[in-house]
Tab-separated table of C-alpha atoms in Angstrom:
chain	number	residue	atom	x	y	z
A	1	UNK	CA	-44.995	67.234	-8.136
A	2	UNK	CA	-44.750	69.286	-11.501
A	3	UNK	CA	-41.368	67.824	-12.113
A	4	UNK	CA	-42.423	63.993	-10.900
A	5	UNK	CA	-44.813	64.345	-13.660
A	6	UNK	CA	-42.454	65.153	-16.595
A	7	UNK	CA	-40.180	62.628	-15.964
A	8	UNK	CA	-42.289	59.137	-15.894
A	9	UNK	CA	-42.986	60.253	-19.739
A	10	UNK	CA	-39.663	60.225	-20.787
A	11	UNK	CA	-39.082	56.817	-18.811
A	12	UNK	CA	-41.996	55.448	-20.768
A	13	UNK	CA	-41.290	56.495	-23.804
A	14	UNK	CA	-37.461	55.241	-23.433
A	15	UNK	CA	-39.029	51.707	-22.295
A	16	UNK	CA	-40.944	51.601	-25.446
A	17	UNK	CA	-38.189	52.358	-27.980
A	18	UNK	CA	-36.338	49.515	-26.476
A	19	UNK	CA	-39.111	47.328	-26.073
A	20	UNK	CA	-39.766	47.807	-29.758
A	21	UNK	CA	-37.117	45.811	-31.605
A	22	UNK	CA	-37.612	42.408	-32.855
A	23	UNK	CA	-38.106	39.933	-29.832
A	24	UNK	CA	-35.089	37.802	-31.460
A	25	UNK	CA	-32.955	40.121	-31.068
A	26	UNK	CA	-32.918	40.355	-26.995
A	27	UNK	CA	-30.437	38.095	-25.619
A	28	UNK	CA	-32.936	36.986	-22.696
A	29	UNK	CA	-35.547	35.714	-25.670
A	30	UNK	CA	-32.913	33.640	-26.859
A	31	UNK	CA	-33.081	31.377	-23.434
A	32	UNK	CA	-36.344	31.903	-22.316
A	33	UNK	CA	-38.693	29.051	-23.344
A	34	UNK	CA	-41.837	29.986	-25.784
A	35	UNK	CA	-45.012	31.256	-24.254
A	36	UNK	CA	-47.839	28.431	-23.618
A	37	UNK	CA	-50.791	30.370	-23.127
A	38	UNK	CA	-50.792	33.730	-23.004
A	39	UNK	CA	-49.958	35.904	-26.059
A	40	UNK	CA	-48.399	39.495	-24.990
A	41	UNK	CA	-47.053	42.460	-26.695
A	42	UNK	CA	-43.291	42.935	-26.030
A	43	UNK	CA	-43.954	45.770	-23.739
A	44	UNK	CA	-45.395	43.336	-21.104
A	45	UNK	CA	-42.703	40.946	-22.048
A	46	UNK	CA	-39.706	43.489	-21.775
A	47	UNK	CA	-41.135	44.637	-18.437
A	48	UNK	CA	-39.167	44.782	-15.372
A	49	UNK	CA	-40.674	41.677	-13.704
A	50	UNK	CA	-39.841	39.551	-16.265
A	51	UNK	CA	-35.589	39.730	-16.050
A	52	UNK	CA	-35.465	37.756	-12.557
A	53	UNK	CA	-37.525	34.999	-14.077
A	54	UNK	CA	-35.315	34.422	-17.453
A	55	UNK	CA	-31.822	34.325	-14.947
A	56	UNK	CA	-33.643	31.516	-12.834
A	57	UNK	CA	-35.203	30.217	-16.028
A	58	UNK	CA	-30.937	29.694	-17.610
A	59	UNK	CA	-30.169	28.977	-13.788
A	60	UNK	CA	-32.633	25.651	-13.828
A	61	UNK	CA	-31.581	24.804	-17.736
A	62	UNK	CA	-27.904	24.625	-16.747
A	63	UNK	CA	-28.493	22.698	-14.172
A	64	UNK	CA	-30.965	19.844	-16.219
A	65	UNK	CA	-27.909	19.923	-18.300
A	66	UNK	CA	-25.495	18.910	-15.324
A	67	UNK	CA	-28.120	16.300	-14.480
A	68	UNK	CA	-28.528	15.056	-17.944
A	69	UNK	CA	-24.663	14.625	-18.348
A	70	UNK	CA	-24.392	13.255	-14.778
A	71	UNK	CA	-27.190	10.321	-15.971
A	72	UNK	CA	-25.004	9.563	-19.369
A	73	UNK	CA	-21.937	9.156	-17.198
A	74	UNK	CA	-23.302	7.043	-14.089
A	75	UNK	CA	-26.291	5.449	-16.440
A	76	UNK	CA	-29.181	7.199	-14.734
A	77	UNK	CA	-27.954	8.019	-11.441
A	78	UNK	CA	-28.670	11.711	-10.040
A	79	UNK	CA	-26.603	13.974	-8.453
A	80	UNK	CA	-28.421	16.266	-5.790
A	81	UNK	CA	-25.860	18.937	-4.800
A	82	UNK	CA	-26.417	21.222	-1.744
A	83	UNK	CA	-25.592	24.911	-2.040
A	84	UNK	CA	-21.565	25.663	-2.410
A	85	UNK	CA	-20.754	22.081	-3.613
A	86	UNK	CA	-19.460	21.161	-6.772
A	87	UNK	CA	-18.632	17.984	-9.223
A	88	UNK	CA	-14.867	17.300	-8.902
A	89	UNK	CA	-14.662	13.565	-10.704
A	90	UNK	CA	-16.808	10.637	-11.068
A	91	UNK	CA	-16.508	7.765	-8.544
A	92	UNK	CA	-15.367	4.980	-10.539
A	93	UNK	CA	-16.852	1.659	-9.353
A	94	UNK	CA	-15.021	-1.632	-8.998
A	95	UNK	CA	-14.884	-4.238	-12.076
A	96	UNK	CA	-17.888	-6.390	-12.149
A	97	UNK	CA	-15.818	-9.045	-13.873
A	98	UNK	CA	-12.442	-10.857	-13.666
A	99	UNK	CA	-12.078	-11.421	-10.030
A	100	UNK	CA	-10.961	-15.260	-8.291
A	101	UNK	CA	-12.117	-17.262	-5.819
A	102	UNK	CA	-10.825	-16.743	-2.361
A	103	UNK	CA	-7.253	-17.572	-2.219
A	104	UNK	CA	-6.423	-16.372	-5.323
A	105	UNK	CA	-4.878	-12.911	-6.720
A	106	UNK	CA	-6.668	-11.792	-9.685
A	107	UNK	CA	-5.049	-9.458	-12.145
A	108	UNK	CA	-7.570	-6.894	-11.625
A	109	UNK	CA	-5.498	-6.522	-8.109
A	110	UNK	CA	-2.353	-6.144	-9.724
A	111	UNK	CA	-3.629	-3.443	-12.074
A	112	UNK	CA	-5.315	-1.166	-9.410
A	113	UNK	CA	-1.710	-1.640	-7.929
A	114	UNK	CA	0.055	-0.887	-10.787
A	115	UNK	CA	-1.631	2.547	-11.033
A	116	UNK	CA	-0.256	3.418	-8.144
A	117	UNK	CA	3.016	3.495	-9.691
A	118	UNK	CA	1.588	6.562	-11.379
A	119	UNK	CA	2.373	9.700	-9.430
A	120	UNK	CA	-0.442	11.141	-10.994
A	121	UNK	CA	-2.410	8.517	-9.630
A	122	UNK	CA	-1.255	7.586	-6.133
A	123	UNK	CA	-2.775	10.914	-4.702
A	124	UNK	CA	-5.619	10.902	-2.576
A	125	UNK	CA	-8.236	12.195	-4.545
A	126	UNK	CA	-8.020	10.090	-7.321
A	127	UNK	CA	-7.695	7.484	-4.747
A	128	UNK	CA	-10.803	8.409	-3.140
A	129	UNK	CA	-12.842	8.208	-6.489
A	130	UNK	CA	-11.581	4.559	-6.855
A	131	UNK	CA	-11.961	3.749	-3.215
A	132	UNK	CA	-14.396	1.225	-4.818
A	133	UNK	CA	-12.068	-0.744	-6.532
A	134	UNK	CA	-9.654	-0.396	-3.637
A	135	UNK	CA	-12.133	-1.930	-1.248
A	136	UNK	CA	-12.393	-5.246	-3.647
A	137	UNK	CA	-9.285	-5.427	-4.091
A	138	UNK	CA	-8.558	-4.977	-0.024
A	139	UNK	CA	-11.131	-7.909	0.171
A	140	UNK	CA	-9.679	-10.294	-2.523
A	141	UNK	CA	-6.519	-9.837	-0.654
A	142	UNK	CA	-7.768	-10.614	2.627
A	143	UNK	CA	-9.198	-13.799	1.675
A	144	UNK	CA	-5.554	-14.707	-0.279
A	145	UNK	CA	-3.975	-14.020	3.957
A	146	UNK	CA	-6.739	-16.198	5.360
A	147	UNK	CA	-5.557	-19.240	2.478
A	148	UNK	CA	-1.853	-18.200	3.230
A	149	UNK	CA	-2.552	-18.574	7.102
A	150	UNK	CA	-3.502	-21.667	6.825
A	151	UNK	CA	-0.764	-22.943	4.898
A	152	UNK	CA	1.572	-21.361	7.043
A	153	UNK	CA	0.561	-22.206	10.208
A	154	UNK	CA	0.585	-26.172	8.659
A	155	UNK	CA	4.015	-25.507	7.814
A	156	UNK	CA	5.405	-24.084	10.667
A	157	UNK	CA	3.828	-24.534	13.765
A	158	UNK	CA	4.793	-21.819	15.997
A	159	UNK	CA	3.143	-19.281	13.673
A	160	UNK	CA	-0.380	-18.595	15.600
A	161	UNK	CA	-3.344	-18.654	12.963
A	162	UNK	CA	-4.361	-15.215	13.550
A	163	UNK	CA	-7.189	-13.182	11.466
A	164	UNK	CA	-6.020	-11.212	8.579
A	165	UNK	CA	-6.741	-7.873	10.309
A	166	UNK	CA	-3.879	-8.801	12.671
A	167	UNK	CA	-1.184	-9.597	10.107
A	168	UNK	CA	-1.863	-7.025	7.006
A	169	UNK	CA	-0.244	-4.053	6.814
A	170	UNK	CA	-1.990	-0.523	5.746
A	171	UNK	CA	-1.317	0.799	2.654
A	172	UNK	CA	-1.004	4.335	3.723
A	173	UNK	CA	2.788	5.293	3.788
A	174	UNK	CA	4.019	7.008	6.612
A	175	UNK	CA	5.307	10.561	4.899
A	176	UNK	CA	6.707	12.040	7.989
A	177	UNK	CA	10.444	11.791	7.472
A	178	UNK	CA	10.521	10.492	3.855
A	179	UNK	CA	11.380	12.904	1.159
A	180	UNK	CA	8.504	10.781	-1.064
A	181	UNK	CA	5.640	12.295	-0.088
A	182	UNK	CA	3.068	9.984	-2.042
A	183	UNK	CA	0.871	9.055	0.425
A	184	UNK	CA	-0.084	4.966	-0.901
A	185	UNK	CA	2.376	2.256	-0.931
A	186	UNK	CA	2.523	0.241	-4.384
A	187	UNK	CA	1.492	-3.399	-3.025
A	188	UNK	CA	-0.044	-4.890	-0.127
A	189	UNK	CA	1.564	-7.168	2.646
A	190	UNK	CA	1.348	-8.923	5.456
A	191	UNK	CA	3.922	-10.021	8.058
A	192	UNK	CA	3.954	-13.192	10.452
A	193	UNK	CA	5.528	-14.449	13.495
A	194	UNK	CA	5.537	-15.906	16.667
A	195	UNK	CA	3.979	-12.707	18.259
A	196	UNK	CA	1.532	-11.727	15.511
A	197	UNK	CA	2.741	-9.094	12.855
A	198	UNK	CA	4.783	-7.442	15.320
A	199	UNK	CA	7.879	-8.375	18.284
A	200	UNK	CA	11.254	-9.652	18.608
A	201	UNK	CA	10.897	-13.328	17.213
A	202	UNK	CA	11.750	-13.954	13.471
A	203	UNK	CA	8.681	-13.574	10.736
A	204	UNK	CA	7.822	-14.570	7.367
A	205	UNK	CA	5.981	-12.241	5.170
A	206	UNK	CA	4.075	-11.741	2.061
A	207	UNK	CA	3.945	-9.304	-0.289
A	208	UNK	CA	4.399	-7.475	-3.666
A	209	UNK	CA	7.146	-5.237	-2.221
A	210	UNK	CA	9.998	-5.832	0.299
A	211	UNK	CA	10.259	-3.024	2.644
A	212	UNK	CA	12.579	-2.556	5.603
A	213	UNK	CA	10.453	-1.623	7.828
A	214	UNK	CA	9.701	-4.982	9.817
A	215	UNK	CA	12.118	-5.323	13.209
A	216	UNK	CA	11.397	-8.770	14.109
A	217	UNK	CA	12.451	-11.984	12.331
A	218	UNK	CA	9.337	-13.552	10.881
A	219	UNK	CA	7.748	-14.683	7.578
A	220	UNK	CA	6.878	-11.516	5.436
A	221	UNK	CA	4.821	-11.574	2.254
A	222	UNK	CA	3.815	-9.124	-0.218
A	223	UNK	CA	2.238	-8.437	-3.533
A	224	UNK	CA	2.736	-6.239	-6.006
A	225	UNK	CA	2.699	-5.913	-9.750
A	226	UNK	CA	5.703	-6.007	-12.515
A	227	UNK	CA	7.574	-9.245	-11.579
A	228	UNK	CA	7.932	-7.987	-7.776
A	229	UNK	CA	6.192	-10.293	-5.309
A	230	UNK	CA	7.804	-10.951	-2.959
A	231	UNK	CA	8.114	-13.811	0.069
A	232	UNK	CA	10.750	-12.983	2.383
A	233	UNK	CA	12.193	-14.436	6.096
A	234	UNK	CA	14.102	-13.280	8.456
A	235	UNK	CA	15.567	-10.611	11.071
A	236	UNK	CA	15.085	-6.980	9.599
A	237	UNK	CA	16.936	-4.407	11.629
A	238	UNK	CA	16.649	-6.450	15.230
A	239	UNK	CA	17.062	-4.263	18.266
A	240	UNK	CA	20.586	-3.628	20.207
A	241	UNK	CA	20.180	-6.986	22.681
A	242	UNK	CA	19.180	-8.816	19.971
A	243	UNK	CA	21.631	-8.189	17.214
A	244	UNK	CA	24.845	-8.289	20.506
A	245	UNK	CA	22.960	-11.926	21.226
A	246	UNK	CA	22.954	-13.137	17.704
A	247	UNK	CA	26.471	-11.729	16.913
A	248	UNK	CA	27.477	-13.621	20.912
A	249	UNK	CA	25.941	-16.962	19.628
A	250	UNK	CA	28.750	-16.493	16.167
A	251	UNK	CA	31.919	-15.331	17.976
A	252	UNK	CA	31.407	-18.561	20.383
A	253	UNK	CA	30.245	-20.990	18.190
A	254	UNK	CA	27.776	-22.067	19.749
A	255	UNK	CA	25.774	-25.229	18.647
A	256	UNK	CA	22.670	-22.558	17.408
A	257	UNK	CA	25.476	-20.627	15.370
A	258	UNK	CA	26.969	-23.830	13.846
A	259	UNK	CA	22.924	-24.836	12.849
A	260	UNK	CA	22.823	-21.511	11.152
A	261	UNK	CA	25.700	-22.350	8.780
A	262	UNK	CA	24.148	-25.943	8.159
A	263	UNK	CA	21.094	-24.178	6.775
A	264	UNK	CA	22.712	-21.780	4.996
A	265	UNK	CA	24.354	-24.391	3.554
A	266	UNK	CA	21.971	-26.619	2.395
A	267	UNK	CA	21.082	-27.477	-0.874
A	268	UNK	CA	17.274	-26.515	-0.142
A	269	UNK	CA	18.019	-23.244	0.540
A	270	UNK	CA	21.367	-22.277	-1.755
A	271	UNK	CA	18.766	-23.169	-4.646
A	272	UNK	CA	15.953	-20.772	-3.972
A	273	UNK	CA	18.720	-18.118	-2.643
A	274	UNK	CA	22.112	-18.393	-3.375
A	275	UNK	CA	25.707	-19.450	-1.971
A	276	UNK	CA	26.358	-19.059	1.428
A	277	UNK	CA	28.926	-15.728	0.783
A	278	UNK	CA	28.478	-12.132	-0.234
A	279	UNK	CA	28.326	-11.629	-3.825
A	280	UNK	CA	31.383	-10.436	-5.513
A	281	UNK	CA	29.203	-7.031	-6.646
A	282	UNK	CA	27.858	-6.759	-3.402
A	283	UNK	CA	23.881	-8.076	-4.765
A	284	UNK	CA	21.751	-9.724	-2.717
A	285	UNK	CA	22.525	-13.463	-1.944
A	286	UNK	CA	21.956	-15.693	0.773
A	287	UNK	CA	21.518	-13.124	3.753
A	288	UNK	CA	23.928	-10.536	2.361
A	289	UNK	CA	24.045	-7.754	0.464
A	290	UNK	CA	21.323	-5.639	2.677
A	291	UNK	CA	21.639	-1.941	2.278
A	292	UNK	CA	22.493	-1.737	6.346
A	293	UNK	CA	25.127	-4.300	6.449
A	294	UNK	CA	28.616	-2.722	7.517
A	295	UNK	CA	31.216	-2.200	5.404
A	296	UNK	CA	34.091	-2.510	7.881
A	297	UNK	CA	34.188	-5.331	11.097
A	298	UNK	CA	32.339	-4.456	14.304
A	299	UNK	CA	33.507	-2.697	17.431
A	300	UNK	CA	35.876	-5.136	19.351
A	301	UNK	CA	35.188	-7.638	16.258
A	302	UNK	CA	38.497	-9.002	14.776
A	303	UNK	CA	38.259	-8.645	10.827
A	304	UNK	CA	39.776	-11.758	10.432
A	305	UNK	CA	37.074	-13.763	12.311
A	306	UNK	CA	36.011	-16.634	10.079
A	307	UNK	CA	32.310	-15.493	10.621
A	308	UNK	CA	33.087	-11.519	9.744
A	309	UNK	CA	30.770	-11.859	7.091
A	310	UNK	CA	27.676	-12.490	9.231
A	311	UNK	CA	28.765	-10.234	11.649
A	312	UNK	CA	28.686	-7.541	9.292
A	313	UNK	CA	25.411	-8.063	8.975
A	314	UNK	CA	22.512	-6.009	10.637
A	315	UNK	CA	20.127	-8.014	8.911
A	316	UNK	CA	19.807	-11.675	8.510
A	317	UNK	CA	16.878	-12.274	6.058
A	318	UNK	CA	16.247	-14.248	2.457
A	319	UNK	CA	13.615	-13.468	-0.012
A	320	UNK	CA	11.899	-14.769	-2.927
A	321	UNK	CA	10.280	-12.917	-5.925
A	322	UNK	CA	7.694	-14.195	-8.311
A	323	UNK	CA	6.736	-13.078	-11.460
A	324	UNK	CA	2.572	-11.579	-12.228
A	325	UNK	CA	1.737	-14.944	-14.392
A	326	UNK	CA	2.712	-17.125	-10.993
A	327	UNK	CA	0.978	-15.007	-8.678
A	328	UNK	CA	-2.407	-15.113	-10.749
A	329	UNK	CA	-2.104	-18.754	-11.428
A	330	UNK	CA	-5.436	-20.465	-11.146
A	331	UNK	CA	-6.624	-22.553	-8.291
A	332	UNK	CA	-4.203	-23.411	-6.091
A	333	UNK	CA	-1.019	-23.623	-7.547
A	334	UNK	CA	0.507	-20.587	-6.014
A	335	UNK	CA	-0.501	-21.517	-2.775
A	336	UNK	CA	1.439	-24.409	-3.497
A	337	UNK	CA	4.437	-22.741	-4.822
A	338	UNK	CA	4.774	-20.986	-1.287
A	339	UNK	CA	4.240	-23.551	0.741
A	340	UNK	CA	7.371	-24.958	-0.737
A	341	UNK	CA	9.696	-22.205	-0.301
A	342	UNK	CA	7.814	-21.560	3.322
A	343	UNK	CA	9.335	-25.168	4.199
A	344	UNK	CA	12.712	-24.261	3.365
A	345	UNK	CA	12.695	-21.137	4.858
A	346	UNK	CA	10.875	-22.853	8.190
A	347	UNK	CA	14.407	-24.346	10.198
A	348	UNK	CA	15.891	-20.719	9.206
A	349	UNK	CA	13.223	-18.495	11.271
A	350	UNK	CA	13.717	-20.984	13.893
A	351	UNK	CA	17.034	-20.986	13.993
A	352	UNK	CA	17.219	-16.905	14.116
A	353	UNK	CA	14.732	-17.001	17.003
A	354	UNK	CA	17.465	-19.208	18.970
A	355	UNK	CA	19.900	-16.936	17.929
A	356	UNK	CA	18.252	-13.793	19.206
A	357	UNK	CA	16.512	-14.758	22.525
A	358	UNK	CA	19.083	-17.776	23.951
A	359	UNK	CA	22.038	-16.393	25.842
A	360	UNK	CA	25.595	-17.657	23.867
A	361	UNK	CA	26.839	-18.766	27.561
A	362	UNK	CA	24.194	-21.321	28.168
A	363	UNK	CA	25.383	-23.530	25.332
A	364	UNK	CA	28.740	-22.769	24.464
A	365	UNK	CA	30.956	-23.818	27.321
A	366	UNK	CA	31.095	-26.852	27.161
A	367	UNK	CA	31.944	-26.746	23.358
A	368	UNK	CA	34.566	-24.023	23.831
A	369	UNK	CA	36.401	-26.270	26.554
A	370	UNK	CA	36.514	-28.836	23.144
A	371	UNK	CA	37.609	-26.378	20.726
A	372	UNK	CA	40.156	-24.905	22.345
A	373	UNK	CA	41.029	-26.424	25.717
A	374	UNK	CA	41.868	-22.878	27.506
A	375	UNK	CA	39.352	-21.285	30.071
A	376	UNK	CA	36.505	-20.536	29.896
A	377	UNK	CA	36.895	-16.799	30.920
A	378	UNK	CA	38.586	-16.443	26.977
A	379	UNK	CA	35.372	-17.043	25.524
A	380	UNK	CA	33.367	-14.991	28.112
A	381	UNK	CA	35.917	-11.991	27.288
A	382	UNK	CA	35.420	-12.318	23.711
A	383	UNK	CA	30.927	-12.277	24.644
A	384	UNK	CA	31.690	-9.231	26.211
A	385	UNK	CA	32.656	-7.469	23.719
């Protein structure tokens, strides 16, 4: 007890040599707020007590300053966060002006679409502060499909008028076996056939991009920004049957086969996509010029066959682009410009369909026995293979 009693004077006295200097001077003074009331001595202010107070004092003044920058950057909204959560970005809300009237694309679409472009920007958090924006533009798009669909079914009648949510495609990109590993496309589509979006019968489509991902022949439109839009029709990729049927109908001739080179042919359709023959650089024309198309003839295929270049082909599809000033066009004028190429590319879709799903041998008999006079067991040799 002797030696308890010596040291609380030192302790004291040590307290009040530091508790002496110039209140200014403490670092905890220079946060803590000025005393309402009560006047003290700076013993009673330096006293133990006091320290957990000034930390949640600076704790609550840094976090009115969070709040006050939070209500300059959302315009008075608050931010409540929980314990262990943090402010990564600021959700950026969808453009209160410059949108269309359904059936239209507005250029506010093609500029959330052009960001995507941006590597920086087609990553899934900054996607998921614009998800706003994202979700008008997912709407404005839907209601251009509902406008298409009804000028497509009026053009072609086999196409069922079926709800947008049955013919738009997601925009999330399937990374698993692509060494781009950005996880958005860059446009939006929508496909369209006798079966819906997907199934063996030939589609048209809509969109800002072509892709080669569609395996049936339908109508296939997308949109996207930079001169790319894109209407395209036809047989991407068709399955093993399919493709040996198609190629059957061209090695016999067949009336379906010689209705395919009519079209082709046509004035109608050379002018919105070329000559009826690959291009001498190996572009795009006509139905040629796809990346899978073979380079030599096909197995048990002579290479002199005066159809070698179609049967070359893996693909049989045509395609339009548009540029951004006619896919923003007001009212209904790009509606209109579709419409017209969806008419020419109409008998084509129809004819691939034939081509794909009729067997060669119920219509080309007869017209072999014509051509050639000899047996009919020539032409069934040459089906076979």
């Amino acid at each position: 007890m002797p030696a308890t009693r010596k040291v609380v004077p030192r302790k004291r006295a040590q307290l009040s040599n530091e508790d002496s200097e110039p209140e200014s001077l403490h670092s905890d003074a220079l946060d803590d707020l000025p005393p309402k009331k009560r006047t003290r001595s700076s013993n009673s202010k330096s006293s133990s007590p006091s320290k957990p107070k000034s930390k949640r004092r600076k704790r609550k003044a840094k976090e009115d300053d969070v709040k006050d920058e939070d209500e300059d950057e959302d315009d008075g909204s608050e931010v409540d966060l929980k314990e262990g959560q943090q402010v990564v970005g600021r959700v950026v809300q969808a453009p209160k002006t410059g949108w269309v009237p359904p059936g239209q694309v507005s250029q506010n679409t093609l500029d959330f679409l052009a960001r995507l472009k941006d590597p920086a920007c087609n990553d899934r958090e900054w996607f998921k502060l614009h998800e706003p924006v994202y979700r008008r533009v997912e709407k404005e798009f839907k209601d251009f499909i509902e406008a298409f669909t009804d000028m497509l079914t009026d053009v072609d009648s086999q196409i069922p008028p079926l709800p947008p949510k049955d013919v738009i495609h997601r925009i999330y990109r399937d990374v698993r076996f692509s060494n781009d590993k950005t996880p958005y496309k860059k446009g939006l589509s929508a496909s369209f056939s006798r079966s819906g979006r997907k199934g063996i019968f030939a589609f048209s489509s809509k969109s800002d991009k072509l892709t080669g991902y569609m395996r049936a022949v339908c109508s296939h439109r997308m949109i996207k920004p930079g001169d790319e839009s894109v209407i395209a029709a036809g047989a991407w990729c068709p399955a093993k049957n399919e493709l040996a049927t198609l190629r059957n109908h061209l090695l016999r001739s067949t009336p379906a086969a010689k209705t395919l080179h009519t079209i082709l042919a046509s004035e109608a359709f050379t002018t919105h996509f070329g000559p009826p023959h690959p291009h001498p650089q190996g572009d795009r024309q006509s139905v040629f010029g796809h990346e899978d198309e073979l380079k030599v003839a096909p197995k048990g295929v002579d290479k002199n066959h005066k159809d070698i270049a179609l049967l070359k082909c893996r693909s049989l599809a045509v395609s339009c682009r548009f540029t951004d000033a006619q896919v923003v066009a007001s009212g209904s004028e790009f509606i209109d410009t579709l419409r017209g190429v969806a008419n020419v590319m109409t008998p084509f879709v129809h004819c691939l369909n034939d081509l794909m799903t009729l067997p060669a041998d119920d219509n080309s008999d007869e017209e072999n026995e014509d051509e050639t006079g000899g047996p009919e067991e020539d032409g069934s040799e040459d089906g076979d293979e």
